[in-house]
Coordinates of C-alpha atoms in Angstrom, one line a residue:
X1 CA 0.2 0.0 -0.1
X2 CA 1.5 3.3 -1.2
X3 CA 2.6 5.6 2.3
X4 CA 0.2 8.3 2.7
X5 CA 1.6 11.9 3.4
X6 CA 0.0 14.0 6.2
X7 CA -0.1 17.4 6.1
X8 CA 0.1 19.1 9.4
X9 CA -1.3 22.7 10.4
X10 CA -0.4 23.9 13.7
X11 CA 0.9 27.2 15.7
X12 CA 4.7 27.8 16.4
X13 CA 3.5 28.2 20.4
X14 CA 2.8 24.0 20.1
X15 CA 6.4 23.1 18.0
X16 CA 6.6 20.5 21.0
X17 CA 3.6 19.1 21.1
X18 CA 2.8 19.0 17.3
X19 CA 6.4 16.9 16.9
X20 CA 5.0 14.5 19.7
X21 CA 1.8 13.8 17.0
X22 CA 3.8 13.7 14.1
X23 CA 6.6 11.3 15.7
X24 CA 3.0 9.0 16.4
X25 CA 2.0 9.3 12.8
X26 CA 5.6 8.4 11.7
X27 CA 5.6 5.7 13.5
X28 CA 2.4 4.1 12.7
X29 CA 3.6 4.4 9.1
X30 CA 2.9 7.6 7.6
X31 CA 4.9 10.5 6.0
X32 CA 4.3 13.5 8.0
X33 CA 4.9 17.4 6.8
X34 CA 5.2 20.1 9.3
X35 CA 7.1 23.3 8.0
X36 CA 9.5 23.9 11.1
X37 CA 10.6 19.5 11.1
X38 CA 10.8 20.4 6.9
X39 CA 13.6 23.3 7.1
X40 CA 10.7 26.2 6.3
X41 CA 10.3 28.9 9.0
X42 CA 7.1 31.4 8.2
X43 CA 8.0 34.7 7.3
X44 CA 10.8 33.5 5.1
X45 CA 10.4 34.0 1.3
X46 CA 10.3 30.8 0.4
X47 CA 7.5 29.5 3.3
X48 CA 4.5 30.4 1.1
X49 CA 5.4 29.0 -2.3
X50 CA 6.7 25.6 0.3
X51 CA 3.4 25.3 1.7
X52 CA 1.3 25.9 -0.9
X53 CA 3.2 22.8 -2.4
X54 CA 3.6 20.7 0.4
X55 CA -0.3 21.1 1.3
X56 CA -0.9 20.0 -2.9
X57 CA 1.3 16.7 -2.2
X58 CA -0.4 15.8 0.8
X59 CA -3.1 13.1 0.8
X60 CA -4.7 14.4 3.8
X61 CA -4.4 17.5 6.4
X62 CA -4.3 17.8 9.9
X63 CA -5.5 21.0 12.7
X64 CA -3.8 20.7 15.8
X65 CA -6.4 22.8 17.6
X66 CA -5.7 24.8 20.0
X67 CA -6.7 28.8 21.3
X68 CA -3.5 30.1 19.4
X69 CA -4.0 28.5 16.1
X70 CA -7.5 29.1 16.1
X71 CA -6.0 32.7 16.5
X72 CA -4.0 32.3 13.2
X73 CA -4.7 33.6 10.1
X74 CA -1.9 31.6 8.8
X75 CA -3.7 28.2 10.1
X76 CA -7.0 29.2 8.8
X77 CA -5.4 29.6 4.7
X78 CA -3.7 26.5 5.2
X79 CA -7.2 24.5 6.2
X80 CA -8.6 27.1 3.4
X81 CA -6.4 25.3 1.1
X82 CA -6.9 21.8 1.7
X83 CA -10.5 22.2 2.0
X84 CA -10.9 24.1 -1.4
X85 CA -8.3 20.8 -2.9
X86 CA -11.1 18.5 -1.9
X87 CA -8.9 16.5 0.8
X88 CA -9.6 15.4 4.0
X89 CA -9.0 17.5 7.2
X90 CA -9.0 16.4 10.8
X91 CA -9.2 18.2 13.7
X92 CA -7.3 17.0 16.9
X93 CA -8.2 19.2 19.9
X94 CA -4.9 20.0 21.6
X95 CA -6.3 21.7 25.0
X96 CA -9.6 23.2 26.1
X97 CA -11.0 26.3 23.9
X98 CA -13.5 29.3 23.7
X99 CA -16.5 27.8 21.9
X100 CA -16.7 31.2 20.0
X101 CA -13.3 30.8 19.2
X102 CA -14.0 27.7 16.8
X103 CA -14.6 28.3 13.4
X104 CA -18.0 27.8 12.5
X105 CA -17.1 24.6 9.6
X106 CA -15.4 22.2 12.0
X107 CA -17.8 22.8 15.1
X108 CA -20.4 19.7 14.0
X109 CA -17.9 17.4 13.3
X110 CA -15.8 15.3 15.9
X111 CA -13.0 15.8 16.8
X112 CA -9.9 13.5 17.7
X113 CA -9.5 14.3 21.8
X114 CA -6.1 14.5 23.3
X115 CA -7.5 16.9 26.3
X116 CA -9.1 13.2 28.2
X117 CA -6.9 10.5 27.0
X118 CA -3.7 11.3 24.7
X119 CA -3.2 8.1 24.1
X120 CA -6.4 6.7 23.2
X121 CA -6.9 10.4 21.2
X122 CA -4.1 9.8 19.1
X123 CA -4.9 5.7 18.2
X124 CA -8.7 7.6 17.0
X125 CA -6.3 9.5 14.6
X126 CA -4.9 6.7 13.3
X127 CA -7.8 4.7 12.9
X128 CA -9.2 7.1 10.8
X129 CA -6.4 7.8 9.3
X130 CA -6.1 4.3 8.1
X131 CA -9.8 4.2 7.2
X132 CA -10.8 2.2 10.0
X133 CA -12.6 4.7 12.0
X134 CA -14.6 3.9 15.3
X135 CA -17.1 5.4 17.0
X136 CA -14.7 7.6 19.2
X137 CA -12.7 8.7 16.0
X138 CA -12.6 12.1 14.8
X139 CA -14.7 12.9 11.4
X140 CA -13.0 14.0 8.3
X141 CA -14.2 17.2 6.8
X142 CA -13.9 16.8 2.7
X143 CA -15.7 19.8 2.4
X144 CA -14.7 22.0 -0.5
X145 CA -17.1 25.0 -0.1
X146 CA -17.5 27.2 -3.1
X147 CA -19.6 30.4 -3.0
X148 CA -17.9 32.1 -0.1
X149 CA -17.2 35.6 -1.9
X150 CA -21.1 36.0 -2.2
X151 CA -21.4 35.2 1.7
X152 CA -19.0 37.5 2.8
X153 CA -21.2 40.5 0.6
X154 CA -24.7 39.3 2.2
X155 CA -23.3 38.2 5.4
X156 CA -20.5 40.6 6.5
X157 CA -20.9 39.5 9.8
X158 CA -21.5 35.4 9.3
X159 CA -17.1 35.0 9.8
X160 CA -17.1 37.6 12.7
X161 CA -20.1 36.5 15.0
X162 CA -21.7 33.2 16.4
X163 CA -25.2 32.3 15.2
X164 CA -27.5 32.8 18.3
X165 CA -30.4 31.0 19.3
X166 CA -30.8 28.9 16.9
X167 CA -29.5 25.5 17.6
X168 CA -32.7 24.0 17.3
X169 CA -33.2 25.3 14.3
X170 CA -29.7 23.7 12.9
X171 CA -30.6 20.5 14.2
X172 CA -33.9 20.5 12.5
X173 CA -32.3 21.9 9.3
X174 CA -29.6 19.1 9.1
X175 CA -31.9 16.5 10.5
X176 CA -33.5 17.4 7.2
X177 CA -30.9 16.8 4.7
X178 CA -32.7 13.4 3.5
X179 CA -32.9 13.5 -0.3
X180 CA -35.9 16.0 -0.4
X181 CA -35.4 19.6 -0.6
X182 CA -35.4 21.8 2.5
X183 CA -37.6 25.1 2.2
X184 CA -36.6 27.5 5.3
X185 CA -38.9 30.3 4.6
X186 CA -39.9 33.8 6.5
X187 CA -39.5 37.2 6.0
X188 CA -36.9 39.4 4.8
X189 CA -34.1 40.2 8.0
X190 CA -35.2 36.5 10.5
X191 CA -32.1 34.9 9.8
X192 CA -32.6 32.2 6.8
X193 CA -29.3 32.4 4.8
X194 CA -27.8 33.1 8.2
X195 CA -29.0 29.9 9.5
X196 CA -28.6 28.1 6.5
X197 CA -25.1 29.2 6.0
X198 CA -24.0 28.0 9.3
X199 CA -24.9 24.1 8.2
X200 CA -23.3 24.9 4.9
X201 CA -20.2 25.9 5.8
X202 CA -20.7 22.6 8.7
X203 CA -21.3 20.4 6.0
X204 CA -18.7 17.6 6.0
X205 CA -18.9 16.9 2.2
X206 CA -19.1 20.1 1.1
X207 CA -21.2 23.0 -0.1
X208 CA -22.0 25.3 -3.0
X209 CA -23.6 28.7 -2.1
X210 CA -25.4 30.4 -5.3
X211 CA -27.6 33.5 -4.8
X212 CA -30.7 34.1 -7.3
X213 CA -31.4 37.7 -8.8
X214 CA -34.5 38.4 -11.0
X215 CA -31.7 37.6 -13.9
X216 CA -30.6 34.6 -13.0
X217 CA -31.1 31.3 -14.9
X218 CA -30.4 27.9 -14.0
X219 CA -27.4 28.2 -16.3
X220 CA -25.6 29.9 -13.7
X221 CA -25.7 27.4 -11.1
X222 CA -24.7 25.1 -13.8
X223 CA -21.4 26.9 -14.2
X224 CA -21.2 27.7 -10.6
X225 CA -21.4 23.3 -9.9
X226 CA -18.5 23.5 -12.8
X227 CA -16.3 25.7 -10.5
X228 CA -16.8 23.3 -7.6
X229 CA -16.2 20.4 -9.4
X230 CA -13.2 21.7 -10.9
X231 CA -14.9 20.7 -14.4
X232 CA -13.9 23.1 -17.2
X233 CA -16.8 25.7 -18.0
X234 CA -18.0 24.5 -21.2
X235 CA -18.5 20.8 -19.8
X236 CA -21.7 18.9 -20.7
X237 CA -24.4 19.3 -18.3
X238 CA -23.9 15.3 -17.7
X239 CA -20.5 15.4 -16.5
X240 CA -21.3 17.6 -14.0
X241 CA -23.9 15.6 -12.9
X242 CA -21.6 12.3 -13.6
X243 CA -18.9 14.1 -10.8
X244 CA -21.9 15.4 -8.4
X245 CA -22.6 11.4 -8.3
X246 CA -19.3 10.7 -7.0
X247 CA -19.5 13.2 -4.0
X248 CA -22.5 12.7 -2.5
X249 CA -24.4 14.4 -0.3
X250 CA -22.4 17.5 -1.4
X251 CA -24.8 20.5 -0.4
X252 CA -26.6 23.2 -3.2
X253 CA -28.3 26.6 -1.5
X254 CA -30.3 28.2 -3.6
X255 CA -30.2 31.3 -1.8
X256 CA -33.0 34.4 -2.1
X257 CA -34.8 32.2 -4.3
X258 CA -37.9 34.1 -4.0
X259 CA -36.6 36.7 -6.7
X260 CA -36.5 33.5 -9.6
X261 CA -39.3 34.9 -12.0
X262 CA -42.3 32.9 -12.2
X263 CA -41.6 31.8 -15.6
X264 CA -38.2 30.5 -14.6
X265 CA -39.0 28.1 -11.7
X266 CA -40.4 25.1 -14.1
X267 CA -36.6 25.1 -14.8
X268 CA -35.3 25.2 -12.0
X269 CA -37.5 22.5 -10.9
X270 CA -36.6 20.5 -13.5
X271 CA -32.2 21.6 -12.7
X272 CA -32.9 21.0 -9.2
X273 CA -34.6 17.4 -9.6
X274 CA -31.4 16.3 -11.9
X275 CA -29.4 17.4 -9.2
X276 CA -31.2 15.0 -6.6
X277 CA -30.9 12.5 -8.7
X278 CA -27.0 12.3 -8.5
X279 CA -27.5 12.2 -4.9
X280 CA -26.9 16.2 -3.8
X281 CA -29.1 17.7 -0.9
X282 CA -30.8 21.3 -1.5
X283 CA -31.3 23.7 0.6
X284 CA -33.7 26.4 -0.9
X285 CA -34.3 30.2 1.3
X286 CA -36.9 32.2 0.3
X287 CA -39.3 34.9 1.7
X288 CA -41.9 32.6 -0.6
X289 CA -42.6 29.2 -0.4
X290 CA -42.4 27.4 -3.5
X291 CA -45.5 25.5 -3.2
X292 CA -44.9 23.4 -6.5
X293 CA -41.4 21.5 -4.9
X294 CA -43.2 18.3 -3.5
X295 CA -43.0 16.9 -1.0
X296 CA -43.0 20.1 1.4
X297 CA -40.3 20.2 3.3
X298 CA -40.1 23.9 5.1
X299 CA -38.5 25.3 8.2
X300 CA -39.1 29.0 9.2
X301 CA -36.2 30.3 11.6
X302 CA -37.7 30.4 15.0
X303 CA -38.3 33.8 17.4
X304 CA -35.3 35.0 19.1
X305 CA -35.6 34.9 22.6
X306 CA -34.1 37.9 24.7
X307 CA -30.8 36.4 25.9
X308 CA -30.2 35.3 22.5
X309 CA -31.2 38.5 21.0
X310 CA -28.9 40.8 23.5
X311 CA -26.2 38.7 22.3
X312 CA -26.8 39.7 19.0
X313 CA -26.3 43.2 19.6
X314 CA -23.3 42.6 21.3
X315 CA -21.6 40.5 18.8
X316 CA -22.5 43.2 16.4
X317 CA -21.1 45.9 18.6
X318 CA -17.7 44.3 18.8
X319 CA -17.6 43.6 15.5
X320 CA -17.7 47.1 14.4
X321 CA -15.9 48.5 17.9
X322 CA -18.7 50.1 19.0
X323 CA -18.6 50.6 23.1
X324 CA -22.1 48.8 24.7
X325 CA -22.7 47.9 27.8
X326 CA -25.4 45.0 28.6
X327 CA -28.0 47.0 29.9
X328 CA -27.7 48.8 26.3
X329 CA -27.4 45.9 24.2
X330 CA -31.0 44.2 25.9
X331 CA -32.7 47.7 25.3
X332 CA -31.8 47.6 22.1
X333 CA -32.9 43.8 21.1
X334 CA -35.9 44.8 22.9
X335 CA -37.1 47.8 21.1
X336 CA -35.5 45.9 18.1
X337 CA -38.5 43.5 18.8
X338 CA -35.7 40.8 19.3
X339 CA -35.6 40.7 15.3
X340 CA -32.0 40.2 13.4
X341 CA -31.9 42.7 10.8
X342 CA -33.2 45.7 13.1
X343 CA -30.7 45.3 15.7
X344 CA -28.1 45.0 13.3
X345 CA -29.1 48.1 11.7
X346 CA -29.3 49.7 15.1
X347 CA -26.2 49.1 16.2
X348 CA -24.6 50.6 13.0
X349 CA -25.9 53.9 13.6
X350 CA -24.0 54.5 16.8
X351 CA -21.1 56.3 14.9
X352 CA -24.0 58.9 13.7
X353 CA -26.1 59.4 16.8
X354 CA -26.5 59.4 20.4
X355 CA -28.1 55.9 22.0
X356 CA -30.9 57.2 23.3
X357 CA -31.7 58.7 19.8
X358 CA -31.8 55.3 18.2
X359 CA -34.1 53.5 20.7
X360 CA -36.4 56.1 20.0
X361 CA -36.3 55.6 16.2
X362 CA -36.9 52.4 17.2
X363 CA -39.9 52.3 19.0
X364 CA -42.1 54.9 17.1
X365 CA -40.4 53.3 13.8
X366 CA -40.9 56.6 11.9
X367 CA -36.7 57.7 11.0
X368 CA -36.0 57.1 7.2
X369 CA -33.1 54.8 7.9
X370 CA -35.9 52.1 10.0
X371 CA -38.2 52.7 6.9
X372 CA -35.6 51.9 4.5
X373 CA -34.6 48.5 6.7
X374 CA -38.6 47.6 6.7
X375 CA -39.0 48.2 3.2
X376 CA -36.0 46.1 2.6
X377 CA -37.0 43.6 5.1
X378 CA -41.0 43.4 4.5
X379 CA -42.4 46.3 1.6
X380 CA -40.6 45.3 -1.0
X381 CA -41.4 41.7 -0.7
X382 CA -45.5 43.0 -0.5
X383 CA -44.7 44.8 -3.9
X384 CA -43.3 41.5 -5.4
X385 CA -46.0 39.4 -4.6
X386 CA -48.9 42.0 -5.4
X387 CA -46.8 42.5 -8.9
X388 CA -46.8 38.7 -9.2
X389 CA -49.8 37.4 -7.7
X390 CA -52.3 40.7 -8.2
X391 CA -53.2 42.9 -5.6
X392 CA -56.6 40.8 -3.3
X393 CA -54.2 39.0 -1.0
X394 CA -52.3 42.9 -0.3
X395 CA -56.0 44.3 0.3
X396 CA -56.3 40.9 2.8
X397 CA -53.1 41.7 4.9
X398 CA -53.6 45.5 5.4
X399 CA -57.0 44.3 7.0
X400 CA -56.2 41.4 8.5
X401 CA -52.6 43.4 10.0
X402 CA -55.1 44.6 12.6
X403 CA -55.2 41.3 14.5
X404 CA -53.0 41.0 17.4
X405 CA -53.0 37.7 18.0
X406 CA -54.1 34.3 16.5
X407 CA -57.0 34.2 14.7
X408 CA -59.0 31.6 13.1
X409 CA -61.0 31.7 9.2
X410 CA -64.6 33.3 10.8
X411 CA -62.5 36.7 11.7
X412 CA -60.3 36.8 8.3
X413 CA -64.4 36.5 6.7
X414 CA -65.1 39.5 9.0
X415 CA -62.4 41.5 7.9
X416 CA -62.1 41.0 4.1
X417 CA -62.5 43.6 1.5
X418 CA -66.6 44.0 0.8
X419 CA -65.9 43.3 -2.8
X420 CA -63.9 39.8 -1.7
X421 CA -66.0 36.7 -2.5
X422 CA -64.8 32.9 -0.9
X423 CA -63.3 32.0 -4.2
X424 CA -61.1 35.4 -3.9
X425 CA -60.5 35.1 -0.8
X426 CA -59.1 31.8 -0.4
X427 CA -56.8 32.2 -2.9
X428 CA -55.4 35.6 -1.4
X429 CA -54.8 33.7 1.7
X430 CA -53.0 30.7 -0.1
X431 CA -51.0 33.5 -1.3
X432 CA -50.2 35.4 1.9
X433 CA -49.5 31.9 3.3
X434 CA -46.8 31.1 0.6
X435 CA -45.1 34.2 1.3
X436 CA -45.4 33.6 4.8
X437 CA -46.8 36.9 5.9
X438 CA -49.6 34.9 7.2
X439 CA -48.7 31.7 9.0
X440 CA -51.4 28.6 9.8
X441 CA -50.9 26.5 12.6
X442 CA -53.1 22.8 12.2
X443 CA -52.6 21.9 15.2
X444 CA -55.6 24.9 16.7
X445 CA -57.0 25.4 12.8
X446 CA -55.4 29.1 13.7
X447 CA -53.9 31.9 11.5
X448 CA -51.6 34.4 12.9
X449 CA -49.2 37.8 10.9
X450 CA -46.0 37.9 11.1
X451 CA -45.8 40.7 14.4
X452 CA -42.7 42.4 11.9
X453 CA -45.0 42.6 9.1
X454 CA -48.1 44.1 11.5
X455 CA -45.2 46.7 12.0
X456 CA -44.0 47.5 8.2
X457 CA -48.2 48.0 7.1
X458 CA -49.6 51.5 7.5
X459 CA -52.3 51.4 10.4
X460 CA -55.2 49.8 9.6
X461 CA -58.0 52.4 8.6
X462 CA -61.0 53.0 10.7
X463 CA -63.3 50.6 8.6
X464 CA -61.4 47.9 9.5
X465 CA -61.0 48.4 13.0
X466 CA -64.8 48.7 13.2
X467 CA -65.1 45.0 11.4
X468 CA -62.7 44.1 13.8
X469 CA -64.5 45.4 17.6
X470 CA -68.0 44.0 15.7
X471 CA -66.5 40.7 15.6
X472 CA -65.3 40.4 18.6
X473 CA -67.8 41.9 20.5
X474 CA -70.6 39.9 19.2
X475 CA -68.6 36.8 20.4
X476 CA -68.2 37.8 23.9
X477 CA -69.8 41.4 25.4
X478 CA -72.6 38.8 26.7
X479 CA -72.4 38.3 29.9
X480 CA -74.4 35.2 30.0
X481 CA -71.6 33.5 27.8
X482 CA -68.9 35.0 29.6
X483 CA -70.5 33.7 32.8
X484 CA -70.3 29.9 31.4
X485 CA -66.8 28.9 31.9
X486 CA -66.8 26.6 29.0
X487 CA -66.3 29.3 26.6
X488 CA -63.1 31.1 28.8
X489 CA -60.5 29.0 26.8
X490 CA -61.9 30.3 23.4
X491 CA -61.8 34.1 25.5
X492 CA -58.3 32.9 26.5
X493 CA -57.3 32.2 22.7
X494 CA -58.3 35.4 21.7
X495 CA -57.5 37.7 24.6
X496 CA -54.7 39.9 22.8
X497 CA -57.6 40.5 20.0
X498 CA -60.3 41.6 22.8
X499 CA -58.2 43.5 24.4
X500 CA -56.9 45.1 20.9
X501 CA -60.7 45.5 20.1
X502 CA -61.2 47.4 23.4
X503 CA -58.5 49.9 23.4
X504 CA -60.1 51.4 20.1
X505 CA -63.6 51.0 21.2
X506 CA -62.9 53.0 24.1
X507 CA -62.4 56.3 21.9
X508 CA -64.8 55.3 18.9
X509 CA -67.6 52.9 20.7
X510 CA -67.5 54.1 24.7
X511 CA -70.6 53.2 25.8
X512 CA -70.5 49.6 24.3
X513 CA -67.1 48.8 24.7
X514 CA -67.6 49.8 28.7
X515 CA -70.4 47.7 28.9
X516 CA -68.1 45.1 27.0
X517 CA -65.1 45.1 29.6
X518 CA -68.4 44.7 32.3
X519 CA -69.6 42.1 30.8
X520 CA -65.9 40.3 31.2
X521 CA -65.6 40.2 35.0
X522 CA -66.1 36.7 35.6
X523 CA -64.0 35.6 33.3
X524 CA -61.1 37.9 34.2
X525 CA -61.8 37.0 37.9
X526 CA -60.9 33.2 37.3
X527 CA -58.1 34.1 34.5
X528 CA -56.5 37.2 35.1
X529 CA -54.6 39.1 37.4
X530 CA -56.1 41.4 39.8
X531 CA -54.0 43.8 38.3
X532 CA -55.1 43.2 35.3
X533 CA -58.7 43.6 35.8
X534 CA -57.4 46.7 38.3
X535 CA -56.6 48.6 35.6
X536 CA -58.9 47.8 32.4
X537 CA -62.0 48.9 34.9
X538 CA -59.8 51.9 36.0
X539 CA -59.7 52.9 32.1
X540 CA -63.2 52.1 31.9
X541 CA -64.3 54.1 34.4
X542 CA -61.8 57.1 33.3
X543 CA -63.7 56.8 29.7
X544 CA -67.7 56.2 31.8
X545 CA -66.6 59.9 33.9
X546 CA -65.5 61.5 30.7
X547 CA -68.2 60.9 28.3
X548 CA -71.0 61.3 31.0
X549 CA -71.8 57.8 30.6
X550 CA -73.6 56.8 34.5
X551 CA -74.5 53.8 33.9
X552 CA -71.1 52.4 33.0
X553 CA -69.5 54.7 36.0
X554 CA -71.6 53.0 37.8
X555 CA -71.0 49.4 36.9
X556 CA -67.5 50.2 37.1
X557 CA -67.1 51.6 40.7
X558 CA -69.0 48.4 42.1
X559 CA -66.6 46.0 39.7
X560 CA -63.8 47.8 41.1
X561 CA -65.3 47.6 44.5
X562 CA -65.4 43.8 44.2
X563 CA -61.6 44.1 43.2
X564 CA -60.9 45.7 46.2
X565 CA -62.8 43.1 48.4
X566 CA -61.1 40.5 46.5
X567 CA -57.7 41.5 47.6
X568 CA -59.4 42.4 51.3
X569 CA -59.0 45.9 51.1
X570 CA -62.4 46.6 53.1
X571 CA -62.1 50.6 53.1
X572 CA -61.4 50.7 49.5
X573 CA -64.3 48.5 48.7
X574 CA -66.6 50.6 50.9
X575 CA -65.5 53.9 49.0
X576 CA -66.2 52.5 45.5
X577 CA -69.8 51.3 46.3
X578 CA -70.6 54.3 48.2
X579 CA -69.4 56.5 44.7
X580 CA -71.5 53.5 42.8
X581 CA -74.5 54.0 44.8
X582 CA -75.9 57.1 44.2
X583 CA -75.2 56.8 40.8
X584 CA -77.4 53.5 40.7
X585 CA -80.5 55.9 42.6
X586 CA -80.1 58.4 39.8
X587 CA -80.5 56.3 37.2
X588 CA -83.5 54.5 38.9
X589 CA -85.3 57.5 39.5
X590 CA -85.1 58.1 36.5
X591 CA -86.3 55.0 34.6
X592 CA -89.1 55.2 36.8
X593 CA -90.1 58.6 35.7
X594 CA -89.9 57.4 31.9
X595 CA -91.9 54.5 33.0
X596 CA -94.8 56.6 34.6

């Protein structure tokens, strides 16, 4: 058997440990190339040329991972060249390192770990190099990555900041790479491309990153695949497919797929089917679901939590040398609605204006800069949707955006534009779901509008608000229905919209809204906190007083007395009852006179 050559990439601070590893590999029958053992010193005129020649001549690369090596640009370049040449790269963990220091593309593979048991770690490496891996053996990266320049252009912080808050999404994505096309969909700025880039850079079989535009065709992707497989650009498509079969499970990412013109989708689908037949794994990122891709295998990145969003704000600040306290990072994350693209925009403003001003701009979303970010994230997609599918979906979306929580199909019927019949309504709803502006949860048969979409759209008009108010009022303003505890789970599901409807009603339908608040008292007694109940009644009382609605004022005072009584605040309860009593007497007297 021909002797195999191993190229070792390491930091000069680890020369002694590297020599020990090299001795073990040579004893096992490998030819080992290490710069200082081969008479090459970094910085000498011949060093770069000699390193390149050594990597090209080697059969396999081994990276000795330490903090110093991870921080070394030389080590990074060496390992990148090993990957570009398509040779296997193994990682030897020499010491415990900070997770944030580890390069993205080596995070997910198994290392030869020398920190726990040196001899076992070396043995596992030798077994892997000999093609006899065990459960503890390191995994090789065979990953040639094509399209890195595109990634750096459109994801400038990718190689500076770690991914945050999307570990579960990454596990779902990698587990879904089983031969079907995975669609990663969602609104702009949600982090779709960032998530898929993490998977692509970690993909052991190599990856191709292809970004679509309105002018692109499958021929552009074919050319990129020729480059990835080191084929002449004038090679036949079948030559590419044959070569791809020799690299099974190569990951092909089709990014920004919403920009593919509808008339070009058929040719893309045909080409994608050929790539699947050749054994490729394919991920498509898009703001719009490709309905024609079957079976449907779709992932939408989950919303960030506050901890992750705060960490992302700090990461953006560190990458740009912007001082930012933990409290400031959390404030930015909250005002940016935990949305990655808005967080990135906000951190970029600190060189231009004070922190408080940036927060204010995020809060009201009215500045030119925030509006431009929202245009890029949301409104440009709405325009694209309307250009492709007509304006029915956009008209429906403008009305559904009044909803603050999830809702059933009957709400859509209640809010639809007046001229929209049932068939047109269903078509518009399908379009909104395909573009991910509206989502459907099959488990409870309810819909929701993406929160960032609601923020990007103009405020609903009075007609929409009134239809929203009347729908929920008809459902939940009846005393008898609300006193039936079987209806309480439904009220809980609709609670966000009930509150929004009441807020509008206190201004535009004051008496009806106040009576509705009173009708909800049994539900609130059992299902909401005393504080929430108290605050809602206080707002209703103020509205009743300002509009001279005596019946509502009396009922609110009595209900507030009941809240105080429940809290054992007897004096306050008596005071509220005493305030309500003369109002009831006046109303009663007035009714008596009217009946005479």
